[in-house]
């Protein structure tokens, strides 16, 4: 009966609304809910400008419903606030959000209050709730002072929106914190939270389970948080930190007012900033800690974390996820459990070395471990194993000098390093004897098959691989050149490249994507072999991507000859460039062969042609994303060839990597990298402009001065150029003034145009080619504002060299 009445009421309201088109109608786009209204079923409240919407939602495949606020106008349902995080309802038509006793209250199917704003309020019919265009839900009473009784911005969930304060209210003693969801299907408070440190340090921290801090923003110094230097380069957000006796908070705004941006405390344990790209996706362009494995206990007990592969977490050999469901939802915190329990009583009796069932340890190599329980000084390392065996609660041991480290109970925070990092240590984890099978009784198990080869299928797979290797080995002993694939690329075998590079002995250099080694092919061609790091793509996708890169051929681009893709190994084989990379010639020892002005000008022009080809002449436009002297290679005639193109796409647009290189020094990166907007070819134009100044000056764009501060040469160079100063004074002293003044002026002006903040003001690569060729003229450019910002912030910035940034 009541149902019927409700439906009748709703119908009447609906018809009334249609008829009157008034804005009091919940469910028809009204932004206000009055005391006589409710939100139930699929009804929603929509903010006045149509930006946000409030109503019941169901996260992922869960069957639970929650009251939440999400962006109305984007394709991907993105929830920014949840009312009943911990108490879902199952029937949204029988549940209702309404104003009751002056509060906003959520009633479940049985009309029981499961969530309320809980403010002292008179039961007044003038109380109403408004959803604002900034995402704030406000409970107001016009006849009351103050009018605002409650607002959702004071009670954030996991999202921090522009305009909302995140901090500590000293009068109500309430600390606003962002708390992650448990997983993508459960908005209940998870393990990670971000909050203001209330001990007066004026810094924010991320906590694990409300207590253990694993990241801090550093103190506010009036302009930026000290550990977040990239804030200093940001032109797209206004940040403000306020502290007084009443409250301390941090607030931010998006300058253009229409870019959708948000910070979230992610289920990954990282704080992330994202912006909505017009192409229908969230772009996560800032995250801390930058590496997933920097989040404590992320993979749970007996899990192992790897930053260079997906999924980040795996169970150790002999273990399986405690809950496969949560594991599939990327919630790894539950960790892993043994497939077979260690049976101490019986197994410790097995002392015979040849007994198959003797309890053993699996050896994990190149691991970072933490928090051993005990350190025991022993005479020999053999003692470690038996010591661990004797104590049933010992789960693992590691050798350490003449002693051993012992772990008791759960093993946490193990990190697996990749092949090219060799700083790891070895850990021995105890397994039940039966985990090792009974076929190998002669030698200790040496495998580090960490959860990748799980189950008995793994045994079969390994066997098959062995068979294949045994069968194929003799044939390919020395011949193995490889097979032709799409286009002109050669697929090499790993062993062949290993031979060709003399087991990767002659390192030519390294970059963001991996180390490069010199090699010689069978036909005596000298090549450069790049070992890619962190390629998260599958074999097929990798080959597709590579064959695209293989079709790109231009006299000013380094030619890709072939590749290798075996298991997790991904290598690229390029033409070898005898004169190495440009940086050594520009910034190296100045005594020997200085690049003449003529050569520099030619290099700049040809580089521009190579990039023009990449941007505009290929079938798919390729943005290089990493233009710098290290990636410009010189052949025997000093003809420049741009290297490393296409790789940014190959390894995914890894913004955290961009950020690590950006820390403290703007370098070659355009300001839009830090703003979260879409990256266009104009980002390469910016980097090219910075490089032009380096051609002129023969010095790096940023150099630490004696007091450790950064001097950003382009700022000075731009002001000299624009103010009509003496551009000769910018010239590399080792050129001794030998430069064509007209060319020099042209280069400086183009450079200034290239480094404009507004990318639409920057010329295209095609225009740059024409200017450098002298076909079109170049006017005096305006001064790029960001450089001024940089100059202003300069005194607050600490210099982080390449070496310190590449470690993290
Ligand atoms: C609900 O209350 C508001 C203001 O209190 C009033 O203007 C509106 O007409 C009422 N709506 C209904 C359907 O009673
Ligand atoms: C929801 O379930 C379907 C079918 O079971 C599955 O294909 C899909 O990936 C699931 N979605 C999420 C977000 O888990
Ligand atoms: C909603 O999206 C459409 C298409 O993306 C756009 O045209 C419209 O202006 C947007 N409306 C608002 C209020 O943002
Ligand atoms: C609400 O009112 C009660 C009774 O008047 C009072 O004891 C309580 O402190 C008030 N709470 C708040 C948060 O003001
Ligand atoms: C988090 O801390 C609470 C006590 O503060 C404890 O009961 C709970 O077990 C902890 N959670 C984990 C996953 O350790
Ligand atoms: C918070 O308020 C108390 C008085 O209620 C005052 O003594 C204290 O200094 C304030 N704290 C801050 C950080 O201003
Ligand atoms: C703190 O709050 C009191 C009471 O509302 C107010 O009078 C005072 O101006 C506030 N102080 C600051 C610094 O905002
Ligand atoms: C953005 O909004 C603020 C406040 O609503 C306003 O003061 C400012 O002028 C707006 N900025 C732009 C670029 O529209
Ligand atoms: C130890 O082994 C014996 C014989 O194999 C068996 O009967 C007994 O149950 C085992 N003890 C435990 C604790 O598993
Ligand atoms: C095993 O080691 C733990 C931790 O040192 C200790 O508390 C326990 O008594 C030991 N058990 C045996 C049987 O030695
Ligand atoms: C062994 O471990 C102890 C305690 O963790 C540590 O202080 C010591 O430096 C380690 N020794 C070696 C040789 O690693």
mmCIF file of N, CA and C in Angstrom, residues 493-573:
data_model
loop_
_atom_site.group_PDB
_atom_site.id
_atom_site.type_symbol
_atom_site.label_atom_id
_atom_site.label_comp_id
_atom_site.label_asym_id
_atom_site.label_seq_id
_atom_site.Cartn_x
_atom_site.Cartn_y
_atom_site.Cartn_z
ATOM 1 N N UNK A 493 67.435 -13.420 -31.620
ATOM 2 C CA UNK A 493 67.339 -14.224 -30.413
ATOM 3 C C UNK A 493 68.180 -13.574 -29.331
ATOM 4 N N UNK A 494 67.749 -13.785 -28.114
ATOM 5 C CA UNK A 494 68.469 -13.170 -27.009
ATOM 6 C C UNK A 494 69.925 -13.642 -26.974
ATOM 7 N N UNK A 495 70.098 -14.932 -27.172
ATOM 8 C CA UNK A 495 71.456 -15.484 -27.087
ATOM 9 C C UNK A 495 72.364 -14.906 -28.170
ATOM 10 N N UNK A 496 71.762 -14.652 -29.310
ATOM 11 C CA UNK A 496 72.539 -14.071 -30.399
ATOM 12 C C UNK A 496 73.035 -12.677 -30.001
ATOM 13 N N UNK A 497 72.143 -11.897 -29.417
ATOM 14 C CA UNK A 497 72.524 -10.539 -29.018
ATOM 15 C C UNK A 497 73.514 -10.571 -27.857
ATOM 16 N N UNK A 498 73.346 -11.575 -27.029
ATOM 17 C CA UNK A 498 74.273 -11.746 -25.909
ATOM 18 C C UNK A 498 75.686 -11.957 -26.454
ATOM 19 N N UNK A 499 75.771 -12.800 -27.481
ATOM 20 C CA UNK A 499 77.064 -13.025 -28.120
ATOM 21 C C UNK A 499 77.563 -11.766 -28.805
ATOM 22 N N UNK A 500 76.661 -11.149 -29.562
ATOM 23 C CA UNK A 500 77.038 -9.987 -30.362
ATOM 24 C C UNK A 500 77.575 -8.862 -29.489
ATOM 25 N N UNK A 501 77.060 -8.757 -28.269
ATOM 26 C CA UNK A 501 77.497 -7.672 -27.386
ATOM 27 C C UNK A 501 78.547 -8.149 -26.401
ATOM 28 N N UNK A 502 79.057 -9.364 -26.633
ATOM 29 C CA UNK A 502 80.026 -9.935 -25.712
ATOM 30 C C UNK A 502 79.458 -9.923 -24.291
ATOM 31 N N UNK A 503 78.272 -10.472 -24.176
ATOM 32 C CA UNK A 503 77.538 -10.522 -22.921
ATOM 33 C C UNK A 503 77.344 -9.129 -22.295
ATOM 34 N N UNK A 504 76.943 -8.194 -23.129
ATOM 35 C CA UNK A 504 76.623 -6.841 -22.693
ATOM 36 C C UNK A 504 77.761 -6.214 -21.905
ATOM 37 N N UNK A 505 78.946 -6.281 -22.520
ATOM 38 C CA UNK A 505 80.110 -5.804 -21.769
ATOM 39 C C UNK A 505 80.447 -4.343 -22.066
ATOM 40 N N UNK A 506 80.159 -3.857 -23.277
ATOM 41 C CA UNK A 506 80.577 -2.488 -23.569
ATOM 42 C C UNK A 506 79.368 -1.546 -23.549
ATOM 43 N N UNK A 507 79.197 -0.893 -22.428
ATOM 44 C CA UNK A 507 78.038 -0.045 -22.240
ATOM 45 C C UNK A 507 78.283 1.316 -22.895
ATOM 46 N N UNK A 508 77.384 1.698 -23.782
ATOM 47 C CA UNK A 508 77.536 2.985 -24.463
ATOM 48 C C UNK A 508 76.868 4.097 -23.680
ATOM 49 N N UNK A 509 75.839 3.757 -22.947
ATOM 50 C CA UNK A 509 75.138 4.777 -22.178
ATOM 51 C C UNK A 509 73.833 4.225 -21.660
ATOM 52 N N UNK A 510 73.100 5.086 -21.005
ATOM 53 C CA UNK A 510 71.815 4.669 -20.465
ATOM 54 C C UNK A 510 70.857 5.816 -20.600
ATOM 55 N N UNK A 511 69.611 5.533 -20.491
ATOM 56 C CA UNK A 511 68.630 6.602 -20.576
ATOM 57 C C UNK A 511 67.413 6.200 -19.796
ATOM 58 N N UNK A 512 66.343 6.924 -20.009
ATOM 59 C CA UNK A 512 65.114 6.631 -19.294
ATOM 60 C C UNK A 512 64.568 5.251 -19.601
ATOM 61 N N UNK A 513 64.953 4.708 -20.727
ATOM 62 C CA UNK A 513 64.324 3.461 -21.141
ATOM 63 C C UNK A 513 65.199 2.228 -20.958
ATOM 64 N N UNK A 514 66.468 2.421 -20.612
ATOM 65 C CA UNK A 514 67.320 1.265 -20.399
ATOM 66 C C UNK A 514 68.727 1.501 -20.918
ATOM 67 N N UNK A 515 69.625 0.575 -20.595
ATOM 68 C CA UNK A 515 71.023 0.721 -20.977
ATOM 69 C C UNK A 515 71.244 0.335 -22.431
ATOM 70 N N UNK A 516 72.300 0.931 -23.018
ATOM 71 C CA UNK A 516 72.640 0.648 -24.417
ATOM 72 C C UNK A 516 74.046 0.059 -24.482
ATOM 73 N N UNK A 517 74.201 -1.004 -25.262
ATOM 74 C CA UNK A 517 75.492 -1.680 -25.373
ATOM 75 C C UNK A 517 75.931 -1.758 -26.840
ATOM 76 N N UNK A 518 77.233 -1.769 -27.012
ATOM 77 C CA UNK A 518 77.775 -1.891 -28.360
ATOM 78 C C UNK A 518 77.832 -3.364 -28.746
ATOM 79 N N UNK A 519 77.528 -3.650 -29.986
ATOM 80 C CA UNK A 519 77.566 -5.037 -30.434
ATOM 81 C C UNK A 519 77.990 -5.128 -31.887
ATOM 82 N N UNK A 520 78.390 -6.324 -32.296
ATOM 83 C CA UNK A 520 78.778 -6.541 -33.686
ATOM 84 C C UNK A 520 78.005 -7.741 -34.215
ATOM 85 N N UNK A 521 77.281 -7.533 -35.303
ATOM 86 C CA UNK A 521 76.515 -8.631 -35.888
ATOM 87 C C UNK A 521 77.440 -9.543 -36.685
ATOM 88 N N UNK A 522 76.873 -10.690 -37.095
ATOM 89 C CA UNK A 522 77.635 -11.679 -37.835
ATOM 90 C C UNK A 522 78.331 -11.077 -39.064
ATOM 91 N N UNK A 523 77.611 -10.183 -39.757
ATOM 92 C CA UNK A 523 78.184 -9.593 -40.972
ATOM 93 C C UNK A 523 79.070 -8.385 -40.650
ATOM 94 N N UNK A 524 79.538 -8.300 -39.409
ATOM 95 C CA UNK A 524 80.448 -7.246 -38.953
ATOM 96 C C UNK A 524 79.822 -5.856 -38.834
ATOM 97 N N UNK A 525 78.523 -5.753 -39.024
ATOM 98 C CA UNK A 525 77.878 -4.460 -38.799
ATOM 99 C C UNK A 525 77.928 -4.151 -37.302
ATOM 100 N N UNK A 526 78.329 -2.923 -37.005
ATOM 101 C CA UNK A 526 78.334 -2.533 -35.597
ATOM 102 C C UNK A 526 76.958 -1.955 -35.253
ATOM 103 N N UNK A 527 76.413 -2.379 -34.134
ATOM 104 C CA UNK A 527 75.077 -1.934 -33.740
ATOM 105 C C UNK A 527 75.067 -1.474 -32.286
ATOM 106 N N UNK A 528 73.999 -0.804 -31.928
ATOM 107 C CA UNK A 528 73.761 -0.424 -30.536
ATOM 108 C C UNK A 528 72.546 -1.195 -30.055
ATOM 109 N N UNK A 529 72.704 -1.921 -28.948
ATOM 110 C CA UNK A 529 71.623 -2.759 -28.449
ATOM 111 C C UNK A 529 71.076 -2.145 -27.162
ATOM 112 N N UNK A 530 69.802 -1.845 -27.181
ATOM 113 C CA UNK A 530 69.176 -1.228 -26.007
ATOM 114 C C UNK A 530 68.351 -2.267 -25.265
ATOM 115 N N UNK A 531 68.655 -2.394 -23.977
ATOM 116 C CA UNK A 531 67.861 -3.297 -23.124
ATOM 117 C C UNK A 531 66.737 -2.487 -22.506
ATOM 118 N N UNK A 532 65.516 -2.720 -22.925
ATOM 119 C CA UNK A 532 64.404 -1.920 -22.406
ATOM 120 C C UNK A 532 64.056 -2.329 -20.983
ATOM 121 N N UNK A 533 63.779 -1.310 -20.165
ATOM 122 C CA UNK A 533 63.296 -1.579 -18.815
ATOM 123 C C UNK A 533 61.794 -1.396 -18.803
ATOM 124 N N UNK A 534 61.179 -2.106 -17.951
ATOM 125 C CA UNK A 534 59.769 -1.873 -17.621
ATOM 126 C C UNK A 534 58.856 -1.749 -18.834
ATOM 127 N N UNK A 535 58.909 -2.716 -19.697
ATOM 128 C CA UNK A 535 57.909 -2.756 -20.751
ATOM 129 C C UNK A 535 56.753 -3.593 -20.227
ATOM 130 N N UNK A 536 55.622 -2.957 -20.090
ATOM 131 C CA UNK A 536 54.494 -3.666 -19.506
ATOM 132 C C UNK A 536 53.577 -4.276 -20.552
ATOM 133 N N UNK A 537 54.009 -4.205 -21.785
ATOM 134 C CA UNK A 537 53.133 -4.689 -22.835
ATOM 135 C C UNK A 537 53.364 -6.156 -23.114
ATOM 136 N N UNK A 538 52.333 -6.770 -23.592
ATOM 137 C CA UNK A 538 52.440 -8.165 -23.995
ATOM 138 C C UNK A 538 53.201 -8.260 -25.305
ATOM 139 N N UNK A 539 53.593 -9.474 -25.610
ATOM 140 C CA UNK A 539 54.373 -9.773 -26.802
ATOM 141 C C UNK A 539 53.754 -9.191 -28.078
ATOM 142 N N UNK A 540 52.458 -9.408 -28.246
ATOM 143 C CA UNK A 540 51.810 -9.048 -29.499
ATOM 144 C C UNK A 540 51.787 -7.526 -29.681
ATOM 145 N N UNK A 541 51.383 -6.852 -28.598
ATOM 146 C CA UNK A 541 51.307 -5.401 -28.635
ATOM 147 C C UNK A 541 52.690 -4.806 -28.892
ATOM 148 N N UNK A 542 53.694 -5.414 -28.250
ATOM 149 C CA UNK A 542 55.061 -4.963 -28.413
ATOM 150 C C UNK A 542 55.483 -5.062 -29.880
ATOM 151 N N UNK A 543 55.192 -6.187 -30.486
ATOM 152 C CA UNK A 543 55.578 -6.381 -31.892
ATOM 153 C C UNK A 543 54.870 -5.395 -32.811
ATOM 154 N N UNK A 544 53.606 -5.135 -32.523
ATOM 155 C CA UNK A 544 52.861 -4.172 -33.337
ATOM 156 C C UNK A 544 53.524 -2.799 -33.244
ATOM 157 N N UNK A 545 53.804 -2.417 -31.994
ATOM 158 C CA UNK A 545 54.393 -1.108 -31.751
ATOM 159 C C UNK A 545 55.746 -0.993 -32.456
ATOM 160 N N UNK A 546 56.535 -2.053 -32.314
ATOM 161 C CA UNK A 546 57.872 -2.055 -32.879
ATOM 162 C C UNK A 546 57.824 -1.994 -34.404
ATOM 163 N N UNK A 547 56.873 -2.703 -34.981
ATOM 164 C CA UNK A 547 56.862 -2.703 -36.442
ATOM 165 C C UNK A 547 56.462 -1.322 -36.952
ATOM 166 N N UNK A 548 55.653 -0.592 -36.154
ATOM 167 C CA UNK A 548 55.351 0.788 -36.527
ATOM 168 C C UNK A 548 56.628 1.618 -36.493
ATOM 169 N N UNK A 549 57.378 1.482 -35.410
ATOM 170 C CA UNK A 549 58.611 2.260 -35.296
ATOM 171 C C UNK A 549 59.553 1.886 -36.442
ATOM 172 N N UNK A 550 59.540 0.590 -36.812
ATOM 173 C CA UNK A 550 60.433 0.118 -37.860
ATOM 174 C C UNK A 550 60.166 0.754 -39.219
ATOM 175 N N UNK A 551 58.919 1.192 -39.421
ATOM 176 C CA UNK A 551 58.614 1.783 -40.727
ATOM 177 C C UNK A 551 59.070 3.233 -40.818
ATOM 178 N N UNK A 552 59.463 3.801 -39.687
ATOM 179 C CA UNK A 552 59.832 5.215 -39.681
ATOM 180 C C UNK A 552 61.298 5.356 -40.047
ATOM 181 N N UNK A 553 61.550 5.834 -41.230
ATOM 182 C CA UNK A 553 62.930 5.980 -41.653
ATOM 183 C C UNK A 553 63.156 7.357 -42.243
ATOM 184 N N UNK A 554 64.184 8.001 -41.719
ATOM 185 C CA UNK A 554 64.503 9.352 -42.165
ATOM 186 C C UNK A 554 65.985 9.545 -41.898
ATOM 187 N N UNK A 555 66.627 10.346 -42.724
ATOM 188 C CA UNK A 555 68.065 10.511 -42.604
ATOM 189 C C UNK A 555 68.450 11.131 -41.251
ATOM 190 N N UNK A 556 67.523 11.806 -40.598
ATOM 191 C CA UNK A 556 67.836 12.407 -39.296
ATOM 192 C C UNK A 556 67.183 11.677 -38.126
ATOM 193 N N UNK A 557 66.829 10.435 -38.354
ATOM 194 C CA UNK A 557 66.313 9.611 -37.262
ATOM 195 C C UNK A 557 67.160 8.346 -37.191
ATOM 196 N N UNK A 558 67.467 7.907 -35.981
ATOM 197 C CA UNK A 558 68.257 6.679 -35.826
ATOM 198 C C UNK A 558 67.433 5.502 -36.333
ATOM 199 N N UNK A 559 68.062 4.651 -37.120
ATOM 200 C CA UNK A 559 67.308 3.564 -37.715
ATOM 201 C C UNK A 559 67.256 2.346 -36.794
ATOM 202 N N UNK A 560 66.053 1.820 -36.627
ATOM 203 C CA UNK A 560 65.858 0.590 -35.869
ATOM 204 C C UNK A 560 66.052 -0.576 -36.836
ATOM 205 N N UNK A 561 66.966 -1.492 -36.463
ATOM 206 C CA UNK A 561 67.222 -2.635 -37.341
ATOM 207 C C UNK A 561 66.418 -3.861 -36.937
ATOM 208 N N UNK A 562 66.271 -4.006 -35.648
ATOM 209 C CA UNK A 562 65.585 -5.216 -35.215
ATOM 210 C C UNK A 562 65.300 -5.173 -33.736
ATOM 211 N N UNK A 563 64.853 -6.275 -33.217
ATOM 212 C CA UNK A 563 64.457 -6.328 -31.813
ATOM 213 C C UNK A 563 64.577 -7.754 -31.330
ATOM 214 N N UNK A 564 64.372 -7.891 -30.026
ATOM 215 C CA UNK A 564 64.325 -9.227 -29.443
ATOM 216 C C UNK A 564 63.223 -9.192 -28.405
ATOM 217 N N UNK A 565 62.392 -10.189 -28.412
ATOM 218 C CA UNK A 565 61.326 -10.257 -27.426
ATOM 219 C C UNK A 565 61.204 -11.705 -26.986
ATOM 220 N N UNK A 566 61.803 -11.986 -25.840
ATOM 221 C CA UNK A 566 61.767 -13.353 -25.328
ATOM 222 C C UNK A 566 61.401 -13.307 -23.866
ATOM 223 N N UNK A 567 60.290 -13.922 -23.516
ATOM 224 C CA UNK A 567 59.863 -13.870 -22.121
ATOM 225 C C UNK A 567 59.673 -12.425 -21.717
ATOM 226 N N UNK A 568 60.349 -12.025 -20.650
ATOM 227 C CA UNK A 568 60.211 -10.635 -20.217
ATOM 228 C C UNK A 568 61.299 -9.765 -20.824
ATOM 229 N N UNK A 569 62.160 -10.352 -21.630
ATOM 230 C CA UNK A 569 63.269 -9.573 -22.194
ATOM 231 C C UNK A 569 62.839 -8.845 -23.455
ATOM 232 N N UNK A 570 63.117 -7.548 -23.476
ATOM 233 C CA UNK A 570 62.789 -6.755 -24.658
ATOM 234 C C UNK A 570 64.014 -5.929 -25.017
ATOM 235 N N UNK A 571 64.547 -6.159 -26.220
ATOM 236 C CA UNK A 571 65.726 -5.419 -26.649
ATOM 237 C C UNK A 571 65.478 -4.803 -28.019
ATOM 238 N N UNK A 572 66.149 -3.689 -28.264
ATOM 239 C CA UNK A 572 66.045 -3.042 -29.567
ATOM 240 C C UNK A 572 67.446 -2.922 -30.151
ATOM 241 N N UNK A 573 67.547 -3.143 -31.451
ATOM 242 C CA UNK A 573 68.853 -3.080 -32.106
ATOM 243 C C UNK A 573 68.846 -1.927 -33.103
#
